[in-house]
């Protein structure tokens, strides 16, 4: 399904009608609207993914989600923005994703590095799961003078702590992807559309 095929007006009404129902992940087929999920997080992620694919063909491994999608797609001119970063929520708390990569600082040995983030880019959606890339700010990556052989990121104990007072252009992709079950999330907050660098 592509964003241009997505009927947001119908979705808004469906969401209002379905909002009183339990939050489960049940597919409904409607020939007029295409695929629709009762899980609104899955709906928004599908729309974001379709918009990102339209804006950036190389999509491998005011502020609202609708406005961010509109900003991403832009006008008829060449689209420069390629990503809608977002925060997911489990219950009342922002979801912190954790992934592992390897690095070299000043040592010739390869070491593991654990990366935590509350910010994600959707890379793919298959059935009830999504592949999400962890996003971080360059300003949070620093070299530790206390330990000459360790590279690490500053504390990232809350979503607002990770985002507050950061420059938009500093947000980068880590290349670290995690696979999540979309039925586990109850809400999503979209950040403004950006041009994401790796």
PDB file of N, CA and C in Angstrom, residues 55 72-74 77-82:
ATOM      1  N   UNK A  55      10.152   9.273  -0.828  1.00  0.00           N
ATOM      2  CA  UNK A  55      11.135  10.347  -0.718  1.00  0.00           C
ATOM      3  C   UNK A  55      12.562   9.860  -0.922  1.00  0.00           C
ATOM      4  N   UNK A  72       7.233  15.616   4.703  1.00  0.00           N
ATOM      5  CA  UNK A  72       8.143  14.686   4.037  1.00  0.00           C
ATOM      6  C   UNK A  72       7.865  14.626   2.546  1.00  0.00           C
ATOM      7  N   UNK A  73       6.598  14.556   2.195  1.00  0.00           N
ATOM      8  CA  UNK A  73       6.232  14.463   0.779  1.00  0.00           C
ATOM      9  C   UNK A  73       6.402  15.795   0.070  1.00  0.00           C
ATOM     10  N   UNK A  74       6.323  16.897   0.802  1.00  0.00           N
ATOM     11  CA  UNK A  74       6.572  18.211   0.238  1.00  0.00           C
ATOM     12  C   UNK A  74       5.654  18.557  -0.912  1.00  0.00           C
ATOM     13  N   UNK A  77       8.208  19.987  -6.058  1.00  0.00           N
ATOM     14  CA  UNK A  77       9.655  20.053  -6.253  1.00  0.00           C
ATOM     15  C   UNK A  77      10.345  18.838  -5.636  1.00  0.00           C
ATOM     16  N   UNK A  78      11.628  18.724  -5.897  1.00  0.00           N
ATOM     17  CA  UNK A  78      12.389  17.571  -5.409  1.00  0.00           C
ATOM     18  C   UNK A  78      12.331  17.493  -3.882  1.00  0.00           C
ATOM     19  N   UNK A  79      12.054  16.316  -3.395  1.00  0.00           N
ATOM     20  CA  UNK A  79      11.932  16.105  -1.955  1.00  0.00           C
ATOM     21  C   UNK A  79      13.328  15.939  -1.358  1.00  0.00           C
ATOM     22  N   UNK A  80      13.645  16.753  -0.343  1.00  0.00           N
ATOM     23  CA  UNK A  80      14.950  16.654   0.299  1.00  0.00           C
ATOM     24  C   UNK A  80      14.868  15.914   1.628  1.00  0.00           C
ATOM     25  N   UNK A  81      13.710  15.943   2.245  1.00  0.00           N
ATOM     26  CA  UNK A  81      13.546  15.231   3.509  1.00  0.00           C
ATOM     27  C   UNK A  81      13.281  13.765   3.199  1.00  0.00           C
ATOM     28  N   UNK A  82      13.832  12.879   4.035  1.00  0.00           N
ATOM     29  CA  UNK A  82      13.694  11.448   3.746  1.00  0.00           C
ATOM     30  C   UNK A  82      13.271  10.594   4.941  1.00  0.00           C
TER      31      UNK A  82
END
